[in-house]
Amino acid sequence: MGKIAMTTPIVEMDGDEMTRILWSRIKEVLILPHVDLKTEYYDLGLPSRDKSDDSITVAAAEATRKLGVAVKCATITPNAQRMEEYGLKRMWRSPNGTIRAILDGTVFRAPIMVDCIHPGVAAWKRPITIARHAYGDIYKPAEMKIDAPGMVELVYTRADGVVERELIQEFSEPGIVLGMHNKDASIRSFARACFGYALSVGQSVWFSAKDTILKRYDGLFKDIFEDVFRREYAEKFKEAGIEYFYTLIDDAVARAIRSEGGFIWACKNYDGDVMSDMVATAFGSLAMMTSVLVSPDGKFEYEAAHGTVTRHYYRHLKGETTSTNPTATIFAWTGALRKRGELDGLQELSSFADGLEKACLETINSGTMTGDLYAIADLPSKTSASSDAFLEAIAARIRR
Ligand code: NAP
Ligand code: MG
């Protein structure tokens, strides 16, 4: 049988450490035997970023703008220790930050579910995807400690000289104040990314905030979501048989716990930070969390939510065999291959992606898994496999 053909290349962003090793093994063992893989390769490994003065990261993001679908390996975000370890010219920015700034995207994180790993919430049958707004609010704050009696105001000095004031608090004793902001354009592109992604996966969108308390601040988020939905997405949602609704964050929490899952939960920046860790942990493991960056104009960059698994890499360098879980990285590849298949009308390519995911989950359910899952899987008989043995077991299942 011939290999599955591709037309448009996928932007391939290689990375660092243990995930870089898994990256080439995944291609070699699971993809290349079946797919005539076309990629535009960018090496975002730290030595290559340093050598290119990080221009390679910008080039990879621009290629994603052009080609529409990318798959990214986990990468090191340099800190002082990495400067020394790799003898870097500069402390380069986080590649994800650079790519996000160029694509102007929203990050969607969803757990991969396996039958033998039970979510902490018994009612959850399908994954809950957290869509987190990644701009502003408490992540770009102005804070002030109040030590002596006095009046604190919000002062808005417009460029045309008009001044608006609003009293925050008349202090008679020590206290604290906080100022934060957001931008219409950022909220609008967040809403578009959520609705566009919902259509691409056929799931409903919940958006939660607290507009009963922050009538104007969260009220603006609510209004912009409503406006974007009504003007641009209501018809398409109807056709797809999915819905959008807004609800208060406390109501959303209660509904999420009672739900069966299978929806997209759009969260403001801080809510998304908290809820994504809650959802990831309640579903089982960080090594089973997928992540996709979606731009408002429909470009997709797939990756695993975890990092480069440094501790395992150092053991690997000492010649030890590691049991690092490649599942989320495999799912980054299948996400990109499936999306490329959809966009290019290559049914066989999308089916291959579905089949590879299925083989991966069946391998785990049949009892062969990496150490992180071995610790939590509910199976009468199970084996903790090395990364390579796990990949080979998946390959054997695909061949069958
Ligand atoms: P990490 O790589 O996610 O690993 C943290 C720990 O989680 C590991 O030591 C391991 O625990 C467990 N783990 C994570 N993924 C696993 C997997 N696939 N299989 C098995 N266990 C897994 O986070 P980190 O150690 O904080 O960061 C390492 C590097 O990754 C840093 O340089 C950071 O900058 C980078 N990073 C990159 C991204 C990205 O590119 N998206 C995201 C986060 C971090 P045990 O050691 O207990 O087995
Ligand atoms: Mg966090």
Short mmCIF file of C-alpha atoms and ligand atoms in Angstrom, two decimals:
data_model
loop_
_atom_site.label_atom_id
_atom_site.label_comp_id
_atom_site.label_asym_id
_atom_site.label_seq_id
_atom_site.Cartn_x
_atom_site.Cartn_y
_atom_site.Cartn_z
CA MET A 1 0.00 0.00 0.00
CA GLY A 2 1.28 3.48 -0.88
CA LYS A 3 1.73 6.20 1.69
CA ILE A 4 -0.94 8.85 2.32
CA ALA A 5 -0.26 11.93 0.19
CA MET A 6 -0.27 15.55 1.38
CA THR A 7 -0.61 18.74 -0.64
CA THR A 8 0.16 21.72 1.65
CA PRO A 9 3.06 21.40 4.09
CA ILE A 10 2.56 21.68 7.86
CA VAL A 11 4.83 24.14 9.68
CA GLU A 12 6.98 21.91 11.90
CA MET A 13 8.61 23.60 14.91
CA ASP A 14 11.14 21.33 16.59
CA GLY A 15 12.04 21.94 20.24
CA ASP A 16 14.22 20.93 23.17
CA GLU A 17 15.32 18.21 25.56
CA MET A 18 13.17 15.10 26.17
CA THR A 19 10.35 16.29 23.94
CA ARG A 20 12.85 16.82 21.06
CA ILE A 21 13.85 13.18 21.39
CA LEU A 22 10.23 12.03 21.48
CA TRP A 23 9.52 14.31 18.49
CA SER A 24 11.83 12.48 16.08
CA ARG A 25 10.80 9.06 17.45
CA ILE A 26 7.09 9.87 16.94
CA LYS A 27 7.74 10.83 13.32
CA GLU A 28 9.96 7.83 12.67
CA VAL A 29 7.83 5.17 14.37
CA LEU A 30 4.26 6.42 13.93
CA ILE A 31 3.99 8.89 11.04
CA LEU A 32 6.63 8.39 8.33
CA PRO A 33 5.78 4.70 7.68
CA HIS A 34 2.24 5.77 6.70
CA VAL A 35 2.30 9.37 5.49
CA ASP A 36 4.32 11.01 2.73
CA LEU A 37 4.91 13.80 5.22
CA LYS A 38 5.32 17.33 3.91
CA THR A 39 6.56 19.88 6.43
CA GLU A 40 8.32 23.22 6.41
CA TYR A 41 10.85 22.58 9.17
CA TYR A 42 11.93 25.23 11.70
CA ASP A 43 14.35 24.27 14.43
CA LEU A 44 13.21 26.15 17.54
CA GLY A 45 15.63 24.20 19.74
CA LEU A 46 17.49 26.67 21.97
CA PRO A 47 20.90 26.37 20.17
CA SER A 48 19.23 27.18 16.85
CA ARG A 49 17.25 30.10 18.30
CA ASP A 50 20.47 31.47 19.76
CA LYS A 51 22.40 31.03 16.51
CA SER A 52 19.71 32.85 14.51
CA ASP A 53 19.25 35.62 17.11
CA ASP A 54 15.75 34.17 17.53
CA SER A 55 14.79 35.13 13.96
CA ILE A 56 13.92 31.43 13.41
CA THR A 57 10.98 31.80 15.85
CA VAL A 58 9.60 34.80 13.98
CA ALA A 59 10.07 32.97 10.67
CA ALA A 60 8.15 29.95 12.01
CA ALA A 61 5.27 32.15 13.17
CA GLU A 62 5.17 33.94 9.81
CA ALA A 63 5.15 30.60 8.00
CA THR A 64 2.13 29.65 10.16
CA ARG A 65 0.35 32.83 9.03
CA LYS A 66 1.01 31.77 5.45
CA LEU A 67 0.38 27.99 5.59
CA GLY A 68 -2.35 28.00 8.28
CA VAL A 69 -1.39 24.88 10.29
CA ALA A 70 1.62 24.30 12.55
CA VAL A 71 2.77 21.69 15.05
CA LYS A 72 5.19 22.69 17.79
CA CYS A 73 7.44 20.70 20.12
CA ALA A 74 7.93 22.00 23.67
CA THR A 75 10.76 24.53 23.94
CA ILE A 76 12.91 25.92 26.74
CA THR A 77 12.09 29.46 27.87
CA PRO A 78 15.55 30.70 28.86
CA ASN A 79 16.33 31.90 32.39
CA ALA A 80 19.65 32.71 34.09
CA GLN A 81 20.52 29.03 34.57
CA ARG A 82 19.81 28.24 30.88
CA MET A 83 22.00 31.20 29.80
CA GLU A 84 24.90 29.43 31.45
CA GLU A 85 23.92 25.88 30.48
CA TYR A 86 23.67 26.77 26.77
CA GLY A 87 26.14 29.70 26.68
CA LEU A 88 23.44 31.95 25.19
CA LYS A 89 24.05 35.36 23.60
CA ARG A 90 20.87 36.74 25.18
CA MET A 91 17.97 35.66 27.36
CA TRP A 92 15.60 35.12 24.42
CA ARG A 93 11.87 35.61 24.95
CA SER A 94 9.50 32.69 25.37
CA PRO A 95 8.89 31.25 21.86
CA ASN A 96 5.21 30.80 22.73
CA GLY A 97 4.99 34.49 23.67
CA THR A 98 6.61 35.52 20.36
CA ILE A 99 4.36 33.24 18.30
CA ARG A 100 1.24 34.34 20.20
CA ALA A 101 2.06 38.01 19.63
CA ILE A 102 2.41 37.42 15.86
CA LEU A 103 -0.67 35.21 15.47
CA ASP A 104 -2.78 37.23 17.97
CA GLY A 105 -4.35 34.06 19.24
CA THR A 106 -6.31 32.43 22.03
CA VAL A 107 -5.06 29.22 23.65
CA PHE A 108 -7.45 26.27 23.98
CA ARG A 109 -6.50 23.50 26.39
CA ALA A 110 -8.30 20.17 26.50
CA PRO A 111 -7.61 16.90 28.34
CA ILE A 112 -7.22 13.62 26.44
CA MET A 113 -9.57 11.12 28.05
CA VAL A 114 -8.89 7.39 28.40
CA ASP A 115 -11.39 4.86 29.79
CA CYS A 116 -9.02 3.53 32.45
CA ILE A 117 -8.35 6.96 33.95
CA HIS A 118 -11.34 8.32 35.79
CA PRO A 119 -11.88 12.06 36.14
CA GLY A 120 -12.14 13.32 39.70
CA VAL A 121 -15.68 14.45 38.81
CA ALA A 122 -17.69 11.30 38.15
CA ALA A 123 -20.22 13.03 35.86
CA TRP A 124 -17.56 14.11 33.31
CA LYS A 125 -17.76 11.92 30.21
CA ARG A 126 -16.25 14.24 27.61
CA PRO A 127 -13.37 16.74 27.77
CA ILE A 128 -13.91 20.31 28.91
CA THR A 129 -11.88 22.80 26.88
CA ILE A 130 -10.73 25.96 28.59
CA ALA A 131 -10.34 29.00 26.31
CA ARG A 132 -8.34 31.57 28.21
CA HIS A 133 -8.15 35.23 27.26
CA ALA A 134 -4.43 36.02 27.34
CA TYR A 135 -4.38 39.82 27.59
CA GLY A 136 -4.74 42.32 30.42
CA ASP A 137 -6.83 42.36 33.63
CA ILE A 138 -4.80 41.50 36.73
CA TYR A 139 -1.81 40.42 34.58
CA LYS A 140 -0.97 44.04 33.72
CA PRO A 141 -1.90 45.81 36.96
CA ALA A 142 -1.18 49.05 38.76
CA GLU A 143 -1.19 48.59 42.53
CA MET A 144 -0.84 51.10 45.33
CA LYS A 145 -0.47 50.61 49.09
CA ILE A 146 -2.35 53.22 51.10
CA ASP A 147 -0.63 54.06 54.38
CA ALA A 148 -2.23 57.32 55.50
CA PRO A 149 -5.78 58.74 55.36
CA GLY A 150 -6.74 60.17 51.96
CA MET A 151 -8.87 59.91 48.87
CA VAL A 152 -8.11 57.55 45.95
CA GLU A 153 -9.62 58.22 42.52
CA LEU A 154 -9.51 56.81 39.01
CA VAL A 155 -8.38 59.69 36.78
CA TYR A 156 -8.75 59.49 33.00
CA THR A 157 -6.95 62.35 31.24
CA ARG A 158 -8.09 62.22 27.63
CA ALA A 159 -5.71 63.20 24.82
CA ASP A 160 -8.02 66.19 24.10
CA GLY A 161 -7.57 67.41 27.66
CA VAL A 162 -10.97 66.37 29.07
CA VAL A 163 -10.62 64.79 32.51
CA GLU A 164 -12.95 62.19 34.04
CA ARG A 165 -12.72 61.09 37.68
CA GLU A 166 -14.31 58.37 39.73
CA LEU A 167 -13.92 57.94 43.46
CA ILE A 168 -12.53 54.54 44.47
CA GLN A 169 -12.35 54.98 48.24
CA GLU A 170 -12.06 57.65 50.91
CA PHE A 171 -9.45 56.04 53.19
CA SER A 172 -9.44 56.79 56.93
CA GLU A 173 -7.16 53.83 57.70
CA PRO A 174 -4.44 51.85 55.80
CA GLY A 175 -5.51 49.79 52.80
CA ILE A 176 -4.74 48.77 49.23
CA VAL A 177 -5.92 49.68 45.69
CA LEU A 178 -5.67 48.06 42.26
CA GLY A 179 -6.10 49.37 38.71
CA MET A 180 -6.46 47.16 35.65
CA HIS A 181 -7.59 47.41 32.05
CA ASN A 182 -8.50 45.61 28.85
CA LYS A 183 -9.05 46.61 25.22
CA ASP A 184 -12.13 46.24 23.01
CA ALA A 185 -10.02 44.86 20.15
CA SER A 186 -8.45 42.18 22.32
CA ILE A 187 -11.83 41.08 23.74
CA ARG A 188 -13.29 41.04 20.23
CA SER A 189 -10.52 38.83 18.85
CA PHE A 190 -10.85 36.55 21.90
CA ALA A 191 -14.57 36.15 21.16
CA ARG A 192 -13.89 35.42 17.47
CA ALA A 193 -11.24 32.83 18.33
CA CYS A 194 -13.69 31.08 20.71
CA PHE A 195 -16.57 31.01 18.24
CA GLY A 196 -14.34 29.97 15.32
CA TYR A 197 -12.81 27.16 17.36
CA ALA A 198 -16.26 26.01 18.52
CA LEU A 199 -17.33 25.64 14.89
CA SER A 200 -14.16 23.72 14.05
CA VAL A 201 -14.80 21.14 16.79
CA GLY A 202 -18.63 21.26 16.85
CA GLN A 203 -18.97 22.18 20.53
CA SER A 204 -21.03 24.82 22.33
CA VAL A 205 -19.44 27.86 24.01
CA TRP A 206 -20.07 29.02 27.56
CA PHE A 207 -18.68 32.40 28.50
CA SER A 208 -18.60 33.35 32.15
CA ALA A 209 -17.76 36.56 34.00
CA LYS A 210 -19.18 38.60 36.86
CA ASP A 211 -21.20 41.41 35.29
CA THR A 212 -23.57 41.63 38.25
CA ILE A 213 -20.67 43.09 40.25
CA LEU A 214 -18.43 44.62 37.54
CA LYS A 215 -21.38 46.02 35.60
CA ARG A 216 -19.27 48.04 33.18
CA TYR A 217 -16.00 46.05 33.09
CA ASP A 218 -17.34 42.50 32.79
CA GLY A 219 -20.45 44.01 31.20
CA LEU A 220 -18.27 45.12 28.27
CA PHE A 221 -16.90 41.57 27.84
CA LYS A 222 -20.45 40.23 27.87
CA ASP A 223 -21.67 42.84 25.35
CA ILE A 224 -18.76 42.33 22.94
CA PHE A 225 -19.23 38.54 22.99
CA GLU A 226 -22.95 39.00 22.36
CA ASP A 227 -22.34 41.47 19.53
CA VAL A 228 -19.70 39.33 17.76
CA PHE A 229 -21.91 36.26 18.14
CA ARG A 230 -25.05 37.92 16.81
CA ARG A 231 -23.36 39.58 13.84
CA GLU A 232 -20.94 36.87 12.73
CA TYR A 233 -21.72 33.47 14.21
CA ALA A 234 -25.38 32.98 15.20
CA GLU A 235 -26.37 31.50 11.82
CA LYS A 236 -23.34 29.22 11.60
CA PHE A 237 -23.94 27.95 15.16
CA LYS A 238 -27.55 27.13 14.29
CA GLU A 239 -26.43 25.16 11.23
CA ALA A 240 -23.84 23.29 13.31
CA GLY A 241 -26.42 22.53 16.04
CA ILE A 242 -24.37 24.16 18.79
CA GLU A 243 -25.15 27.06 21.11
CA TYR A 244 -23.58 30.03 22.83
CA PHE A 245 -24.58 31.39 26.19
CA TYR A 246 -23.27 33.76 28.81
CA THR A 247 -23.59 33.00 32.49
CA LEU A 248 -22.13 34.20 35.78
CA ILE A 249 -18.81 32.55 36.73
CA ASP A 250 -20.22 31.00 39.92
CA ASP A 251 -23.15 29.55 37.98
CA ALA A 252 -20.71 28.26 35.32
CA VAL A 253 -18.66 26.45 37.98
CA ALA A 254 -21.76 24.74 39.37
CA ARG A 255 -23.01 23.80 35.90
CA ALA A 256 -19.56 22.53 34.82
CA ILE A 257 -19.39 20.14 37.78
CA ARG A 258 -22.91 18.83 37.05
CA SER A 259 -22.25 18.58 33.28
CA GLU A 260 -21.04 15.64 31.20
CA GLY A 261 -18.34 17.90 29.68
CA GLY A 262 -17.92 18.31 25.94
CA PHE A 263 -18.05 22.11 25.75
CA ILE A 264 -15.76 25.13 25.46
CA TRP A 265 -15.54 27.29 28.53
CA ALA A 266 -14.38 30.78 27.60
CA CYS A 267 -12.75 32.42 30.60
CA LYS A 268 -11.34 35.83 31.39
CA ASN A 269 -7.58 35.82 31.98
CA TYR A 270 -7.51 35.03 35.72
CA ASP A 271 -10.52 32.70 35.63
CA GLY A 272 -8.81 30.76 32.81
CA ASP A 273 -5.57 30.49 34.78
CA VAL A 274 -7.39 28.95 37.73
CA MET A 275 -9.94 26.85 35.84
CA SER A 276 -7.42 25.27 33.44
CA ASP A 277 -5.34 23.86 36.31
CA MET A 278 -8.49 22.63 38.01
CA VAL A 279 -9.76 20.95 34.83
CA ALA A 280 -6.34 19.42 33.91
CA THR A 281 -5.87 17.95 37.37
CA ALA A 282 -9.43 16.73 37.72
CA PHE A 283 -9.14 14.90 34.38
CA GLY A 284 -5.93 13.11 35.40
CA SER A 285 -2.51 14.36 34.24
CA LEU A 286 -0.64 17.30 32.70
CA ALA A 287 1.00 14.83 30.30
CA MET A 288 -2.48 14.22 28.82
CA MET A 289 -3.35 17.86 28.10
CA THR A 290 -3.43 19.20 24.55
CA SER A 291 -3.07 22.82 23.61
CA VAL A 292 -3.88 24.70 20.43
CA LEU A 293 -3.36 28.34 19.60
CA VAL A 294 -6.05 29.65 17.26
CA SER A 295 -5.82 33.05 15.61
CA PRO A 296 -8.93 35.13 14.87
CA ASP A 297 -8.34 34.58 11.13
CA GLY A 298 -8.28 30.81 11.55
CA LYS A 299 -4.61 29.75 11.77
CA PHE A 300 -3.90 26.75 14.04
CA GLU A 301 -0.77 25.88 16.02
CA TYR A 302 -0.90 22.56 17.91
CA GLU A 303 1.32 21.52 20.83
CA ALA A 304 1.38 19.57 24.09
CA ALA A 305 0.55 21.62 27.20
CA HIS A 306 3.57 20.30 29.13
CA GLY A 307 7.19 21.46 28.90
CA THR A 308 10.41 19.77 27.75
CA VAL A 309 10.43 17.34 30.74
CA THR A 310 13.94 18.36 31.79
CA ARG A 311 14.26 15.93 34.71
CA HIS A 312 13.69 12.96 32.37
CA TYR A 313 16.13 14.44 29.81
CA TYR A 314 18.97 14.62 32.33
CA ARG A 315 18.35 10.96 33.16
CA HIS A 316 18.33 10.17 29.42
CA LEU A 317 21.72 11.93 29.04
CA LYS A 318 23.12 9.65 31.76
CA GLY A 319 22.11 6.68 29.61
CA GLU A 320 18.97 5.73 31.58
CA THR A 321 15.82 4.57 29.80
CA THR A 322 12.94 6.95 30.54
CA SER A 323 9.20 6.44 30.62
CA THR A 324 8.15 9.87 29.35
CA ASN A 325 4.59 10.09 28.08
CA PRO A 326 4.48 11.07 24.38
CA THR A 327 0.65 11.13 24.16
CA ALA A 328 0.07 14.91 24.18
CA THR A 329 2.85 15.36 21.59
CA ILE A 330 1.33 12.62 19.39
CA PHE A 331 -2.01 14.43 19.68
CA ALA A 332 -0.34 17.69 18.62
CA TRP A 333 0.72 15.90 15.42
CA THR A 334 -2.69 14.30 14.87
CA GLY A 335 -4.39 17.65 15.47
CA ALA A 336 -2.24 19.28 12.78
CA LEU A 337 -2.57 16.37 10.31
CA ARG A 338 -6.34 16.22 10.75
CA LYS A 339 -6.71 19.99 10.29
CA ARG A 340 -4.47 19.89 7.17
CA GLY A 341 -6.62 17.01 5.87
CA GLU A 342 -9.82 19.02 6.45
CA LEU A 343 -8.49 22.18 4.83
CA ASP A 344 -7.07 20.35 1.79
CA GLY A 345 -9.95 17.87 1.39
CA LEU A 346 -7.68 14.88 2.14
CA GLN A 347 -10.04 12.47 3.87
CA GLU A 348 -7.37 9.78 4.12
CA LEU A 349 -5.05 12.08 6.05
CA SER A 350 -7.78 13.03 8.55
CA SER A 351 -8.73 9.37 8.96
CA PHE A 352 -5.09 8.47 9.62
CA ALA A 353 -5.01 11.10 12.41
CA ASP A 354 -8.19 9.62 13.92
CA GLY A 355 -6.73 6.11 13.67
CA LEU A 356 -3.45 7.09 15.30
CA GLU A 357 -5.27 8.70 18.24
CA LYS A 358 -7.44 5.60 18.60
CA ALA A 359 -4.40 3.29 18.53
CA CYS A 360 -2.75 5.43 21.20
CA LEU A 361 -5.79 5.31 23.52
CA GLU A 362 -6.34 1.58 22.92
CA THR A 363 -2.71 0.87 23.78
CA ILE A 364 -3.18 2.63 27.13
CA ASN A 365 -6.51 0.92 27.77
CA SER A 366 -5.02 -2.47 26.96
CA GLY A 367 -2.55 -1.93 29.83
CA THR A 368 0.64 -0.64 28.14
CA MET A 369 1.40 2.88 29.32
CA THR A 370 4.11 5.21 30.61
CA GLY A 371 4.91 5.56 34.31
CA ASP A 372 2.83 8.68 34.95
CA LEU A 373 -0.35 6.89 33.83
CA TYR A 374 0.63 3.56 35.40
CA ALA A 375 0.35 5.31 38.75
CA ILE A 376 -3.30 6.31 38.23
CA ALA A 377 -4.80 3.82 35.73
CA ASP A 378 -7.66 1.67 36.97
CA LEU A 379 -6.87 -1.69 35.30
CA PRO A 380 -6.48 -5.19 36.76
CA SER A 381 -3.27 -5.75 34.80
CA LYS A 382 -0.97 -3.02 33.56
CA THR A 383 2.67 -2.50 32.55
CA SER A 384 4.82 0.58 32.91
CA ALA A 385 6.59 0.86 29.54
CA SER A 386 9.52 2.96 28.39
CA SER A 387 8.68 5.74 25.90
CA ASP A 388 10.09 3.61 23.08
CA ALA A 389 8.23 0.45 24.09
CA PHE A 390 5.02 2.49 24.30
CA LEU A 391 5.58 3.97 20.80
CA GLU A 392 6.35 0.50 19.40
CA ALA A 393 3.17 -0.88 20.97
CA ILE A 394 1.13 1.86 19.27
CA ALA A 395 2.91 1.19 15.94
CA ALA A 396 2.12 -2.53 16.20
CA ARG A 397 -1.54 -1.70 16.84
CA ILE A 398 -1.69 0.59 13.77
CA ARG A 399 -0.21 -2.18 11.62
CA ARG A 400 -2.86 -4.60 12.87
P1 NAP B 1 7.49 20.06 32.41
O1 NAP B 1 8.47 19.87 31.33
O2 NAP B 1 6.06 20.09 32.00
O3 NAP B 1 7.70 18.90 33.48
C1 NAP B 1 7.33 18.98 34.83
C2 NAP B 1 7.15 17.57 35.41
O4 NAP B 1 5.86 17.07 35.01
C3 NAP B 1 8.14 16.55 34.88
O5 NAP B 1 9.35 16.57 35.58
C4 NAP B 1 7.36 15.27 35.05
O6 NAP B 1 7.30 14.86 36.41
C5 NAP B 1 5.95 15.71 34.67
N1 NAP B 1 5.71 15.59 33.21
C6 NAP B 1 5.46 16.62 32.34
N2 NAP B 1 5.25 16.13 31.11
C7 NAP B 1 5.41 14.79 31.19
C8 NAP B 1 5.35 13.74 30.24
N3 NAP B 1 5.09 13.98 28.95
N4 NAP B 1 5.55 12.46 30.68
C9 NAP B 1 5.81 12.22 31.96
N5 NAP B 1 5.89 13.17 32.92
C10 NAP B 1 5.70 14.45 32.53
O7 NAP B 1 7.76 21.43 33.19
P2 NAP B 1 9.13 22.03 33.78
O8 NAP B 1 10.04 20.96 34.25
O9 NAP B 1 8.66 23.07 34.70
O10 NAP B 1 9.80 22.79 32.55
C11 NAP B 1 10.84 22.24 31.76
C12 NAP B 1 11.15 23.18 30.60
O11 NAP B 1 10.02 23.25 29.75
C13 NAP B 1 11.46 24.61 31.02
O12 NAP B 1 12.68 25.01 30.40
C14 NAP B 1 10.30 25.45 30.51
O13 NAP B 1 10.74 26.69 30.03
C15 NAP B 1 9.77 24.60 29.39
N6 NAP B 1 8.30 24.72 29.15
C16 NAP B 1 7.90 24.81 27.86
C17 NAP B 1 6.55 24.85 27.55
C18 NAP B 1 6.15 24.92 26.11
O14 NAP B 1 6.99 24.94 25.23
N7 NAP B 1 4.87 24.95 25.82
C19 NAP B 1 5.60 24.77 28.56
C20 NAP B 1 6.04 24.66 29.89
C21 NAP B 1 7.39 24.62 30.17
P3 NAP B 1 8.32 13.80 37.07
O15 NAP B 1 9.70 14.37 36.90
O16 NAP B 1 7.84 13.76 38.48
O17 NAP B 1 8.16 12.51 36.33
MG MG B 2 -1.27 29.10 36.07
#
